[in-house]
mmCIF file of N, CA and C in Angstrom:
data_model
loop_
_atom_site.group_PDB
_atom_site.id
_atom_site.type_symbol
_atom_site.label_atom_id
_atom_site.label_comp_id
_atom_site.label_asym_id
_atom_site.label_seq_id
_atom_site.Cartn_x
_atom_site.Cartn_y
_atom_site.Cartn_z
ATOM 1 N N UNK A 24 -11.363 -34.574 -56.916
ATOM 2 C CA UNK A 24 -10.491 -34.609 -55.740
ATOM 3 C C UNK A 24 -10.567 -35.992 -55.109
ATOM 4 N N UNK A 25 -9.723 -36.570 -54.630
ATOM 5 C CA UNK A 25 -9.190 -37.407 -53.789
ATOM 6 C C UNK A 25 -9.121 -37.144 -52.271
ATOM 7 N N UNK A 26 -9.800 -38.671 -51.746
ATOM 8 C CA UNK A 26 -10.006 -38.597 -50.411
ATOM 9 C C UNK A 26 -8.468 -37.771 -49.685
ATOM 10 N N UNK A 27 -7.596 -38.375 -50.349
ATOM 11 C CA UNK A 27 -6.191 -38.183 -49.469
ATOM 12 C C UNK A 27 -5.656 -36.710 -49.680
ATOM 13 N N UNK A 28 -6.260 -35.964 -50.984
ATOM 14 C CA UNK A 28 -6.262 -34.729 -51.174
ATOM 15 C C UNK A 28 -7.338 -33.897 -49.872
ATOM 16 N N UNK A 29 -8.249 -34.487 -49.719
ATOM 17 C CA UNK A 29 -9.339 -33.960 -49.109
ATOM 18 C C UNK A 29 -8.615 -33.958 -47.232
ATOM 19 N N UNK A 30 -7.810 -35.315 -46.936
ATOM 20 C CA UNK A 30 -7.211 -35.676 -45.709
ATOM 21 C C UNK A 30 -6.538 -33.946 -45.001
ATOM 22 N N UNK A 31 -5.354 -33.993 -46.486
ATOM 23 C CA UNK A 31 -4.049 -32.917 -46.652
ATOM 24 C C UNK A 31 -5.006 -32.054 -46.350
ATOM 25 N N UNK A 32 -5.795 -31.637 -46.834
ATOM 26 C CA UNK A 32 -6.366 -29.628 -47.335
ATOM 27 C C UNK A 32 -6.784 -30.182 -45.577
ATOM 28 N N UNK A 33 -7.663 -30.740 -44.578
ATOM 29 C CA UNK A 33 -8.071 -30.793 -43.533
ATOM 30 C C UNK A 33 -6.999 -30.653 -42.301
ATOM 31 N N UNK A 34 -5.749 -31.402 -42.901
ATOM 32 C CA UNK A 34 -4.827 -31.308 -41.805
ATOM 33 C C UNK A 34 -4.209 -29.878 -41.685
ATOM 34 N N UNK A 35 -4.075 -28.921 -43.308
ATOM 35 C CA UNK A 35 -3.237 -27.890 -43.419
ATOM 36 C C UNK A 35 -4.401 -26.743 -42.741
ATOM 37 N N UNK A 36 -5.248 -27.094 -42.535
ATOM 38 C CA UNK A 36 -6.429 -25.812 -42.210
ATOM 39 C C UNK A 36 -6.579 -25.929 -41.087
ATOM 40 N N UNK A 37 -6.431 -27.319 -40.099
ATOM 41 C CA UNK A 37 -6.077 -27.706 -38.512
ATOM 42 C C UNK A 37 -4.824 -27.352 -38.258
ATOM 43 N N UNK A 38 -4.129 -26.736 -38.888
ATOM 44 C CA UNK A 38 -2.775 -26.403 -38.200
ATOM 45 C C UNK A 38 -3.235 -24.807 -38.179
ATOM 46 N N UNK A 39 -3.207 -24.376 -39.442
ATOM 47 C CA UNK A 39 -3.529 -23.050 -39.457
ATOM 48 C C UNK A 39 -4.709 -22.173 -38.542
ATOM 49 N N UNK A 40 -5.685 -23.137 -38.050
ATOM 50 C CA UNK A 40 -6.612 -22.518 -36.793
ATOM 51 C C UNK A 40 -6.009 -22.815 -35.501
ATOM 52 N N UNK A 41 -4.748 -24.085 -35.110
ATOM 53 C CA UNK A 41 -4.820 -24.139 -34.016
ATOM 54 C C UNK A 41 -3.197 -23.264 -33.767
ATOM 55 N N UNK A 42 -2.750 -21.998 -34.801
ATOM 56 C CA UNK A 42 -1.702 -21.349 -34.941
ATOM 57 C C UNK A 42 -2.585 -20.142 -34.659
ATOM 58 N N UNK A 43 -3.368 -19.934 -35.210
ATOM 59 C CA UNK A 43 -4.383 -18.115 -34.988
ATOM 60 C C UNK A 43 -5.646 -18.742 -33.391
ATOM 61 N N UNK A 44 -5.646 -19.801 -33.182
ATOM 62 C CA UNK A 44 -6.270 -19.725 -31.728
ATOM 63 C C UNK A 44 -5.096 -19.492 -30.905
ATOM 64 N N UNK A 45 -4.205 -20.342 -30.759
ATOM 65 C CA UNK A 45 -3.171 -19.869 -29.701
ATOM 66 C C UNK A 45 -2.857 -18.511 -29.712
ATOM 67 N N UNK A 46 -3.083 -18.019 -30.649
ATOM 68 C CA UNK A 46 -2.745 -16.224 -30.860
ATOM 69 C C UNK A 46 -3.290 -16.196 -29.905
ATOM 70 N N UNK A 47 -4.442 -15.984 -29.926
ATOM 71 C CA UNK A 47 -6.059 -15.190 -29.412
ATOM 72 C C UNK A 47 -5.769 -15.706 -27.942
ATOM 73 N N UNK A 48 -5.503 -17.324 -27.273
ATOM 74 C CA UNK A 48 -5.486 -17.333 -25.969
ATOM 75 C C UNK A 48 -4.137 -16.469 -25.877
ATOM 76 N N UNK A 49 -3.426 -16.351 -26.308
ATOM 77 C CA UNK A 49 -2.241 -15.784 -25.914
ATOM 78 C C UNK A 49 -2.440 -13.928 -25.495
ATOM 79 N N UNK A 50 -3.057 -13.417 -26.553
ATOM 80 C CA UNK A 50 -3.289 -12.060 -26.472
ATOM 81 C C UNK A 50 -4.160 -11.939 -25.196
ATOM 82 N N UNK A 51 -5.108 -12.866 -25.144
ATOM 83 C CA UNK A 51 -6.109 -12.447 -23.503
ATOM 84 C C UNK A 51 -5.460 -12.566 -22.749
ATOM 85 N N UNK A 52 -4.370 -13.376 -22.350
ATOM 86 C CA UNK A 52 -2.866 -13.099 -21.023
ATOM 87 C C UNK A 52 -3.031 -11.922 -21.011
ATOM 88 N N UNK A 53 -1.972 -11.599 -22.451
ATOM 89 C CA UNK A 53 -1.652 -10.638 -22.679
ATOM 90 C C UNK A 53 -2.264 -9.035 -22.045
ATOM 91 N N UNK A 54 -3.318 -9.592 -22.683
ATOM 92 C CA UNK A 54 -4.407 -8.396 -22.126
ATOM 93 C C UNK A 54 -5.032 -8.263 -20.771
ATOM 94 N N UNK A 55 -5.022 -8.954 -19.941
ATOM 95 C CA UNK A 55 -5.377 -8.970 -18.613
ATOM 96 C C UNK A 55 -3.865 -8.683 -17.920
ATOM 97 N N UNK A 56 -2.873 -9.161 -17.750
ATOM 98 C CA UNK A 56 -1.691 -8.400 -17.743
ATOM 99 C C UNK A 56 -1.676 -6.881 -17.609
ATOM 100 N N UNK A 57 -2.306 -6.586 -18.683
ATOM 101 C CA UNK A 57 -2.138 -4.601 -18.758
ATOM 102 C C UNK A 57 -2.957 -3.746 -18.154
ATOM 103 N N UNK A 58 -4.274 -4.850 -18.132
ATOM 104 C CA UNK A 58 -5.234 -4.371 -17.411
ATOM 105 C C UNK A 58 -4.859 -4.046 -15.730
ATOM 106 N N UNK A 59 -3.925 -5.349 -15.700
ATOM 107 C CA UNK A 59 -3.737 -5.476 -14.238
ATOM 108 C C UNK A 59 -2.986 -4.281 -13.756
ATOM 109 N N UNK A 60 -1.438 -4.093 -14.949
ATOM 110 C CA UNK A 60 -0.659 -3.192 -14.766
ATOM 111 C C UNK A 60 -1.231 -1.748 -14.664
ATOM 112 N N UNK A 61 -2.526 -1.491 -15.661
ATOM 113 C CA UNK A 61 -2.736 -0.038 -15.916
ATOM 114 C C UNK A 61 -3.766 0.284 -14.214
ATOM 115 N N UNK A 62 -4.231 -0.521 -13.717
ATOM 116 C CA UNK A 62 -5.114 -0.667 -12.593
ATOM 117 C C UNK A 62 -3.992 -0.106 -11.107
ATOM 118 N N UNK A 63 -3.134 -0.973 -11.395
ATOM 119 C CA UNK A 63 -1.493 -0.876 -10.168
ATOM 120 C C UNK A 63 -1.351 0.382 -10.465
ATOM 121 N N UNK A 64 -0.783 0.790 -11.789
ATOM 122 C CA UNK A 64 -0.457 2.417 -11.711
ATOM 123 C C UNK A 64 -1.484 3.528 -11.946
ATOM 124 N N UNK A 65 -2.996 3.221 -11.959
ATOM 125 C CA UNK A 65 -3.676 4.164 -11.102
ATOM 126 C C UNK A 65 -3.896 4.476 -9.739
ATOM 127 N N UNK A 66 -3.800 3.250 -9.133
ATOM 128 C CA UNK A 66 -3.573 3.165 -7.515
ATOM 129 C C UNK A 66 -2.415 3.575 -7.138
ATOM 130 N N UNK A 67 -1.494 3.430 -7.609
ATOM 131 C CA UNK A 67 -0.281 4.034 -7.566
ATOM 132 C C UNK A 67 -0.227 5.800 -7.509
ATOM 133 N N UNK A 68 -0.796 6.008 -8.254
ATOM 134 C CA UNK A 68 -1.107 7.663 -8.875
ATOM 135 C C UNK A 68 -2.092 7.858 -7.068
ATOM 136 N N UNK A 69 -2.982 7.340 -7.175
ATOM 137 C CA UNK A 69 -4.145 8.076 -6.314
ATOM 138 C C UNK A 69 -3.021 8.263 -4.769
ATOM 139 N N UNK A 70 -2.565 6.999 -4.727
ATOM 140 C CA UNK A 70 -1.884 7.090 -3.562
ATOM 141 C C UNK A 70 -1.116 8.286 -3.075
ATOM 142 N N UNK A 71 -0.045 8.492 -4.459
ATOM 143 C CA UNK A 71 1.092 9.587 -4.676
ATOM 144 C C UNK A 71 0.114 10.537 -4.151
ATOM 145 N N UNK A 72 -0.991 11.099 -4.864
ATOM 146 C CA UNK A 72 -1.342 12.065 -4.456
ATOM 147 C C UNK A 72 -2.092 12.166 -2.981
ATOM 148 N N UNK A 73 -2.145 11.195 -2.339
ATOM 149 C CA UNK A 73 -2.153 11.144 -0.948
ATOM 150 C C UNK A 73 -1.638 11.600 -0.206
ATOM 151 N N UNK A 74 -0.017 10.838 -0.432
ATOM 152 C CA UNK A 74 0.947 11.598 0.411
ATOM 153 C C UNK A 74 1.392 13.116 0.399
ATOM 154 N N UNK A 75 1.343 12.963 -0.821
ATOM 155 C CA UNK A 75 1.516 14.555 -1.526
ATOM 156 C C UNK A 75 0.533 15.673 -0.319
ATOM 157 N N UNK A 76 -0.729 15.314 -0.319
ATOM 158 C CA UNK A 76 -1.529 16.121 0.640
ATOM 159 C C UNK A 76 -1.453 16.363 1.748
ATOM 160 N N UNK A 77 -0.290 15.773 2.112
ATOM 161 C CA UNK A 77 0.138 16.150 3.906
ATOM 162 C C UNK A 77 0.755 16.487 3.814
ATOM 163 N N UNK A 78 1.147 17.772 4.756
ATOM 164 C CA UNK A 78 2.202 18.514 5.190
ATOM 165 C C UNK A 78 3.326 18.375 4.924
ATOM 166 N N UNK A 79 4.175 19.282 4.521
ATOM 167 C CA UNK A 79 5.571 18.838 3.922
ATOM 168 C C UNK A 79 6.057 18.483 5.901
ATOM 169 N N UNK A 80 5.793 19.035 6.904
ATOM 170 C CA UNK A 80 6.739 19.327 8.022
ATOM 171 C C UNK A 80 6.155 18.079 8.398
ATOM 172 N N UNK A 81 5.293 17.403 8.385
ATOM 173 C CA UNK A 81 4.530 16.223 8.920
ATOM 174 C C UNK A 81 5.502 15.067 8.400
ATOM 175 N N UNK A 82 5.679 15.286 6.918
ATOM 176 C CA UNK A 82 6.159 14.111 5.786
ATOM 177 C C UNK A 82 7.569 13.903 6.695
ATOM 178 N N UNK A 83 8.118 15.402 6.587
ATOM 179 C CA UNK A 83 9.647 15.155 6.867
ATOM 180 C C UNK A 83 10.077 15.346 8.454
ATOM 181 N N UNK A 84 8.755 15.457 9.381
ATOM 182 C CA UNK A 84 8.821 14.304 11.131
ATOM 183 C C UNK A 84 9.092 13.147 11.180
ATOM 184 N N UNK A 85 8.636 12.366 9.499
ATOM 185 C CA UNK A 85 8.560 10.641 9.840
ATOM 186 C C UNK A 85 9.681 10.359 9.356
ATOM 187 N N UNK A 86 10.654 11.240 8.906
ATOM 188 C CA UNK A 86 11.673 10.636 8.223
ATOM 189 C C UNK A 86 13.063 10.219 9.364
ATOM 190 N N UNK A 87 13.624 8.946 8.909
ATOM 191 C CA UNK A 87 14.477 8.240 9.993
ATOM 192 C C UNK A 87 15.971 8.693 9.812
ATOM 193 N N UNK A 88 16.327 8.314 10.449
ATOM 194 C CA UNK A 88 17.916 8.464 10.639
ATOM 195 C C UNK A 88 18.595 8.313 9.438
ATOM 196 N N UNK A 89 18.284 7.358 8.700
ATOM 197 C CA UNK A 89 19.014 6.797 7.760
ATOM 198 C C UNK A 89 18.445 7.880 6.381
ATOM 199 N N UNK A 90 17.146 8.816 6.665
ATOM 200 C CA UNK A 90 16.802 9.774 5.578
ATOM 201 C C UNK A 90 15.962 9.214 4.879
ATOM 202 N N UNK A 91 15.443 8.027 5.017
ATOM 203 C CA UNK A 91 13.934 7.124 4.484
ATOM 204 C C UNK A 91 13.478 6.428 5.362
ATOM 205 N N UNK A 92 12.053 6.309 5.107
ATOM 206 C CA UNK A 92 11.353 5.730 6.182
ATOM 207 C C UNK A 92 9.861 5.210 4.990
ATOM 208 N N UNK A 93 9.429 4.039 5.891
ATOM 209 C CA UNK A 93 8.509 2.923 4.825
ATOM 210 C C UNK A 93 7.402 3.519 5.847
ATOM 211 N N UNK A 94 5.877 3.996 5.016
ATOM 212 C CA UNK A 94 4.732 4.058 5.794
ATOM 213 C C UNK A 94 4.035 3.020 5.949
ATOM 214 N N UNK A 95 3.547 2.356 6.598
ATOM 215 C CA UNK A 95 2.546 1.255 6.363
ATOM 216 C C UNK A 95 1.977 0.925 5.063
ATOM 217 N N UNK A 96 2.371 -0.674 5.195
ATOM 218 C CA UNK A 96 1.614 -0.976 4.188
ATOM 219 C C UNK A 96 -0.162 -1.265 3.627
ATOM 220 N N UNK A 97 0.080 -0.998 2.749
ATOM 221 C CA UNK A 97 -1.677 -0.991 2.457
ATOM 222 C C UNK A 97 -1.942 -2.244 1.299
ATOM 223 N N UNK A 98 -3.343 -2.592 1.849
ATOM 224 C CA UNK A 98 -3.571 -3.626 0.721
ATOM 225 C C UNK A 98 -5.019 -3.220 0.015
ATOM 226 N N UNK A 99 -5.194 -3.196 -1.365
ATOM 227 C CA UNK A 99 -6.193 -2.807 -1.879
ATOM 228 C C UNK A 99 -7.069 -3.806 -2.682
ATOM 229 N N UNK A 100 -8.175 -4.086 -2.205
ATOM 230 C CA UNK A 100 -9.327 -5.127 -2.649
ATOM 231 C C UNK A 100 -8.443 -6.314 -2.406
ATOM 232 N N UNK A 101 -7.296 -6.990 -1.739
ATOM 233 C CA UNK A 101 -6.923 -8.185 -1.124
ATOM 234 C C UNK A 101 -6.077 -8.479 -2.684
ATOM 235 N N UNK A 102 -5.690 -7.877 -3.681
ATOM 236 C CA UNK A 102 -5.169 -7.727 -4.853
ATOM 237 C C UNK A 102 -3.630 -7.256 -4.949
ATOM 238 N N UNK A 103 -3.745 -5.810 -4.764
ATOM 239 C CA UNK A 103 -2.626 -4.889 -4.852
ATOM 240 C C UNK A 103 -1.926 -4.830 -3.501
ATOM 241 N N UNK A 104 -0.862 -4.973 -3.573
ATOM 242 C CA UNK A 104 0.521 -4.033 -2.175
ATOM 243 C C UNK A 104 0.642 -3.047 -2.777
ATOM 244 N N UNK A 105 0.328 -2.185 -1.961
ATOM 245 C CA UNK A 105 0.719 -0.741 -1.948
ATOM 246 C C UNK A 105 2.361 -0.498 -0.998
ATOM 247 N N UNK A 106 3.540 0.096 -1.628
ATOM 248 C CA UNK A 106 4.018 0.554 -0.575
ATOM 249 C C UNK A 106 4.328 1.626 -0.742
ATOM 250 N N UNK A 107 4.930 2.524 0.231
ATOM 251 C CA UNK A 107 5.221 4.120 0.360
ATOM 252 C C UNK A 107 6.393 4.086 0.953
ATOM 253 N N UNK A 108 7.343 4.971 0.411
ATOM 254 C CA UNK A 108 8.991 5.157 0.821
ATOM 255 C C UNK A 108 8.931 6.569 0.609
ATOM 256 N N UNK A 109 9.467 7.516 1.727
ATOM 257 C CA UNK A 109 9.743 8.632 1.659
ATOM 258 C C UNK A 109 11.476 8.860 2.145
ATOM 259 N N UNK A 110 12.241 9.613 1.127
ATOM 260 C CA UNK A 110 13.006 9.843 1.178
ATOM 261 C C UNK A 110 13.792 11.473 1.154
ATOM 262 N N UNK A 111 14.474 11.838 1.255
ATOM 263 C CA UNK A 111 15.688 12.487 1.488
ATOM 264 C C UNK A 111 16.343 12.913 0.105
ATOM 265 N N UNK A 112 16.556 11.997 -0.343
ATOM 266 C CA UNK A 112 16.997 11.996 -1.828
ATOM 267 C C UNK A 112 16.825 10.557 -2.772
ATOM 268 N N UNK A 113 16.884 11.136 -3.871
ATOM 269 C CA UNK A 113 16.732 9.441 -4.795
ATOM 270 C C UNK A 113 17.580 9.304 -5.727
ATOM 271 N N UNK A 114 18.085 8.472 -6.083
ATOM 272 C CA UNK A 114 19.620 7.995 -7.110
ATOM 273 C C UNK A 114 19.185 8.727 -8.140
ATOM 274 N N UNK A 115 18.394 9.175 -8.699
ATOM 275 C CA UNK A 115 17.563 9.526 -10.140
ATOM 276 C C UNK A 115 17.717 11.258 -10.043
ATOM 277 N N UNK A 116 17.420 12.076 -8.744
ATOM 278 C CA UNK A 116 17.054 13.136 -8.708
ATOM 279 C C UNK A 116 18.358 13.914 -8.776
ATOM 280 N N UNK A 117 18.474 15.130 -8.560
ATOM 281 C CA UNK A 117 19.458 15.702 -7.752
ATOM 282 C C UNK A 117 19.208 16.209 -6.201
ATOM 283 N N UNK A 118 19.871 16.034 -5.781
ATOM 284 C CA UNK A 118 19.300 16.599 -3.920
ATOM 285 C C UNK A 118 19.004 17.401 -3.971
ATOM 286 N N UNK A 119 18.106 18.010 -2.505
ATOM 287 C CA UNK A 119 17.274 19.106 -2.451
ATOM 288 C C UNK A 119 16.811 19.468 -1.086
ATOM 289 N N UNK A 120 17.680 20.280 -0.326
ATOM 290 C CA UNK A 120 17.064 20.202 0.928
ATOM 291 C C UNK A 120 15.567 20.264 1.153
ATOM 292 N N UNK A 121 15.233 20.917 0.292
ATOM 293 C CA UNK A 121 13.378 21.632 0.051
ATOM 294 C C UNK A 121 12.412 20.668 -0.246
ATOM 295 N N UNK A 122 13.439 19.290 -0.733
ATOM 296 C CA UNK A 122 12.324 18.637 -1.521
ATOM 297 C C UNK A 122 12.245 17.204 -0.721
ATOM 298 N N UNK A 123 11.273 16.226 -0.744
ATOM 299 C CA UNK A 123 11.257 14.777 -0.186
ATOM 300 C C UNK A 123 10.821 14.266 -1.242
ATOM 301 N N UNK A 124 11.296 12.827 -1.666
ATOM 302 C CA UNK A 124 10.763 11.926 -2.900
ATOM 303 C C UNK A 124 10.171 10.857 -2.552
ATOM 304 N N UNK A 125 8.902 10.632 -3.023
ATOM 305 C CA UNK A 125 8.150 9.680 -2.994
ATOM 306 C C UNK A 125 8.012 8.817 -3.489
ATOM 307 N N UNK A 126 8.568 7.466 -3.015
ATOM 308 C CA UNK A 126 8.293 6.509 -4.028
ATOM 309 C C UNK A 126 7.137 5.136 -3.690
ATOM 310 N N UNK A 127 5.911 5.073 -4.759
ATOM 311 C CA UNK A 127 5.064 4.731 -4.526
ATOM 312 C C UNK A 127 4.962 3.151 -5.405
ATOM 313 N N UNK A 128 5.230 1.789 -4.561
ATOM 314 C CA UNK A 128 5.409 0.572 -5.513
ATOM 315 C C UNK A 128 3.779 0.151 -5.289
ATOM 316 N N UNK A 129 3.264 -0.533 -6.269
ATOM 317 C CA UNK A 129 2.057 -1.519 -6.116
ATOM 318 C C UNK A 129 2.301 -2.629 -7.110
ATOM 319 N N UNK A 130 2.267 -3.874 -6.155
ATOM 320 C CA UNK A 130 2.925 -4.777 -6.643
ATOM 321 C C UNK A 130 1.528 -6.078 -6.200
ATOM 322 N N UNK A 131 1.579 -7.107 -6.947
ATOM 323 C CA UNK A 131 -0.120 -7.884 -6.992
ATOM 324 C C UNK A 131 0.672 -9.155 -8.118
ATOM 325 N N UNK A 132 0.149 -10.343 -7.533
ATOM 326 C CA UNK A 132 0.264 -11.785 -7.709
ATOM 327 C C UNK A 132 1.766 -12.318 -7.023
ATOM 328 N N UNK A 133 1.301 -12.974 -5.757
ATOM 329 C CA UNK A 133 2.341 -13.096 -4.808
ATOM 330 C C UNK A 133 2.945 -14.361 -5.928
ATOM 331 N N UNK A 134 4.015 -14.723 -5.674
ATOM 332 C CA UNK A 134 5.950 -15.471 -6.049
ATOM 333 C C UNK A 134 5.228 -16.768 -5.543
ATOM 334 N N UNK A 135 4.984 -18.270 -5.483
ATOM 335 C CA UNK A 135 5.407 -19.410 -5.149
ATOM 336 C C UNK A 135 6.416 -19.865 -4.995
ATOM 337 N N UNK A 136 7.037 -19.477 -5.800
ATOM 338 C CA UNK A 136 8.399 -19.933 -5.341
ATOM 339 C C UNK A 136 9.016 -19.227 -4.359
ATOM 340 N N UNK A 137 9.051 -17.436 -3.862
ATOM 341 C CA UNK A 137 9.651 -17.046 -3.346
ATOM 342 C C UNK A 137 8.542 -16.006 -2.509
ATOM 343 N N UNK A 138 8.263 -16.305 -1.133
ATOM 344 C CA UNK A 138 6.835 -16.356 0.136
ATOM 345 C C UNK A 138 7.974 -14.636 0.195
ATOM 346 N N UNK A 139 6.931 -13.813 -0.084
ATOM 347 C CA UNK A 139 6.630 -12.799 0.059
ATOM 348 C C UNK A 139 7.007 -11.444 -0.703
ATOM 349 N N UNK A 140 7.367 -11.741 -2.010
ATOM 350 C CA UNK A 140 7.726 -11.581 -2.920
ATOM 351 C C UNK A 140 6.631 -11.358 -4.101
ATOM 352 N N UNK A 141 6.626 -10.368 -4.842
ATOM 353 C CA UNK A 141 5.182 -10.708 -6.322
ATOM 354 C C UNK A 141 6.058 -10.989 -7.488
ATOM 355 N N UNK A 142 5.043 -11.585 -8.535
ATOM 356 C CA UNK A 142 5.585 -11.293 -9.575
ATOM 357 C C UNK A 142 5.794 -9.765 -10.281
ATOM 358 N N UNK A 143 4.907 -9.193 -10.113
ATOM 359 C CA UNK A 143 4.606 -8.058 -11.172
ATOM 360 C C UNK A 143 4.616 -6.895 -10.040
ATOM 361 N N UNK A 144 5.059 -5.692 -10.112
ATOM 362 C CA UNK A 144 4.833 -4.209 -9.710
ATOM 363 C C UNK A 144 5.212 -3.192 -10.461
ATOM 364 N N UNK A 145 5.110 -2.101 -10.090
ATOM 365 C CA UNK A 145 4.790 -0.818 -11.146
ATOM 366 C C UNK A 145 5.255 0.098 -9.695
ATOM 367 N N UNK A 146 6.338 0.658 -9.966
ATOM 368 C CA UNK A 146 6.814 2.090 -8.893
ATOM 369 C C UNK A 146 6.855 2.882 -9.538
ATOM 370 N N UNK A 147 6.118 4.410 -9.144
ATOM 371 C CA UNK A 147 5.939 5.967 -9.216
ATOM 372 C C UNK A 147 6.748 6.562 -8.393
ATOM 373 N N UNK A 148 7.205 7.305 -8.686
ATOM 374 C CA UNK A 148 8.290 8.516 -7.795
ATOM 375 C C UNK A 148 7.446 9.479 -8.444
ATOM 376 N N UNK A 149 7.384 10.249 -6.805
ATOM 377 C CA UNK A 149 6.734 12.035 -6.978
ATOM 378 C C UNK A 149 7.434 12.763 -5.940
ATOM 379 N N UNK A 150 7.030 13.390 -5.358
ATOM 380 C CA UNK A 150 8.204 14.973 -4.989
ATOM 381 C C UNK A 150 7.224 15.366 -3.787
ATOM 382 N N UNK A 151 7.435 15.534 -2.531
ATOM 383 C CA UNK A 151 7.112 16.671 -2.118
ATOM 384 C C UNK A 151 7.669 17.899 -1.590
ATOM 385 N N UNK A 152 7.193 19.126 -2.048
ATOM 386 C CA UNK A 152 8.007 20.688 -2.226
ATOM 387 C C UNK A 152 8.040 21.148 -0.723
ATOM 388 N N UNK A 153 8.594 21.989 0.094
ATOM 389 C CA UNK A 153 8.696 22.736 0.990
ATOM 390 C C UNK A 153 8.493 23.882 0.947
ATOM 391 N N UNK A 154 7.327 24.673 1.152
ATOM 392 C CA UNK A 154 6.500 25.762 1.135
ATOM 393 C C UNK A 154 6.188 25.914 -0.290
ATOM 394 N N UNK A 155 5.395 24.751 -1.169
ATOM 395 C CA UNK A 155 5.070 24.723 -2.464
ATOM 396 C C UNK A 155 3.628 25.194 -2.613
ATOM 397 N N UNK A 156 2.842 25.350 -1.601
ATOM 398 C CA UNK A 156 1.423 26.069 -1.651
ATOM 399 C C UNK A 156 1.902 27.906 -1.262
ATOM 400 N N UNK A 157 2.551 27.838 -0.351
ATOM 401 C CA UNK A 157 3.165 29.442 0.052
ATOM 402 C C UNK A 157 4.076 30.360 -1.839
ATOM 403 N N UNK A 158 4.579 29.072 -2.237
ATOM 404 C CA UNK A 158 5.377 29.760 -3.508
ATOM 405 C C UNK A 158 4.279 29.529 -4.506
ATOM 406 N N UNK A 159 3.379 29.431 -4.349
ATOM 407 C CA UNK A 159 1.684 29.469 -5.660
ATOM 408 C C UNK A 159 2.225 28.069 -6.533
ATOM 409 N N UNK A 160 2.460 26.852 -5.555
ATOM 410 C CA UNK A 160 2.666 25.678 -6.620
ATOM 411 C C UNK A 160 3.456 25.684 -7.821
ATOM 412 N N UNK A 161 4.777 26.613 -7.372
ATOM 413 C CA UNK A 161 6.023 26.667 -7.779
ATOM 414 C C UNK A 161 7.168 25.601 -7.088
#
């Protein structure tokens, strides 16, 4: 073999590691990303079932004129926005006098470019029933 053979085989094996490293930094984004996401929509979940635990007649006192109303926002470990929207009806459902829809966003890594805004969130919609403990969680 030849030095200049020896050059080639060095340059083709420096391309080929710095093609499968960029993988690898790429996949740890990747992977902290989902982590982040799967984290948002457990908080998301715990929340839902928060609201869920109060009173349907309580839920639907706070509701406004317009048939939705935003509960305070919550912030979790200085990470996640939590928000809570209770509604009346939702574009997705069919109406229901009986029923209120919950929609639960958690949203985490605020916008630079755009002050108050995130990049990333994850919204849950859940339901709450009107006399759904009285009908045996029917």
């Amino acid at each position: 073999m030849t030095l200049i053979e020896v050059a080639i085989a060095l340059v083709i094996i420096s391309i080929v590691s710095l093609y499968f490293l960029s993988y690898f930094t790429n996949s740890e984004a990747q992977s902290k990303l989902t982590n982040q996401k799967l984290s948002a929509t457990h908080l998301a979940n715990a929340e839902l079932h928060k609201v869920q635990a109060i009173p349907f007649n309580d839920l639907e006192g706070r509701l406004t004129a317009s048939n939705c109303t935003q509960l305070p926002e919550q912030t979790s470990n200085e990470i996640y926005v939590i928000d809570t929207q209770i509604c009346r009806n939702h574009p997705k459902y069919t109406s229901n006098p009986d029923v209120l829809y919950i929609t639960i966003t958690t949203s985490w890594a605020p916008d630079k470019d755009q002050p108050g805004q995130y990049k990333h969130k994850v919204s849950i919609v859940g339901a709450a029933k009107k006399n759904y403990a009285i009908d045996g969680g029917k």
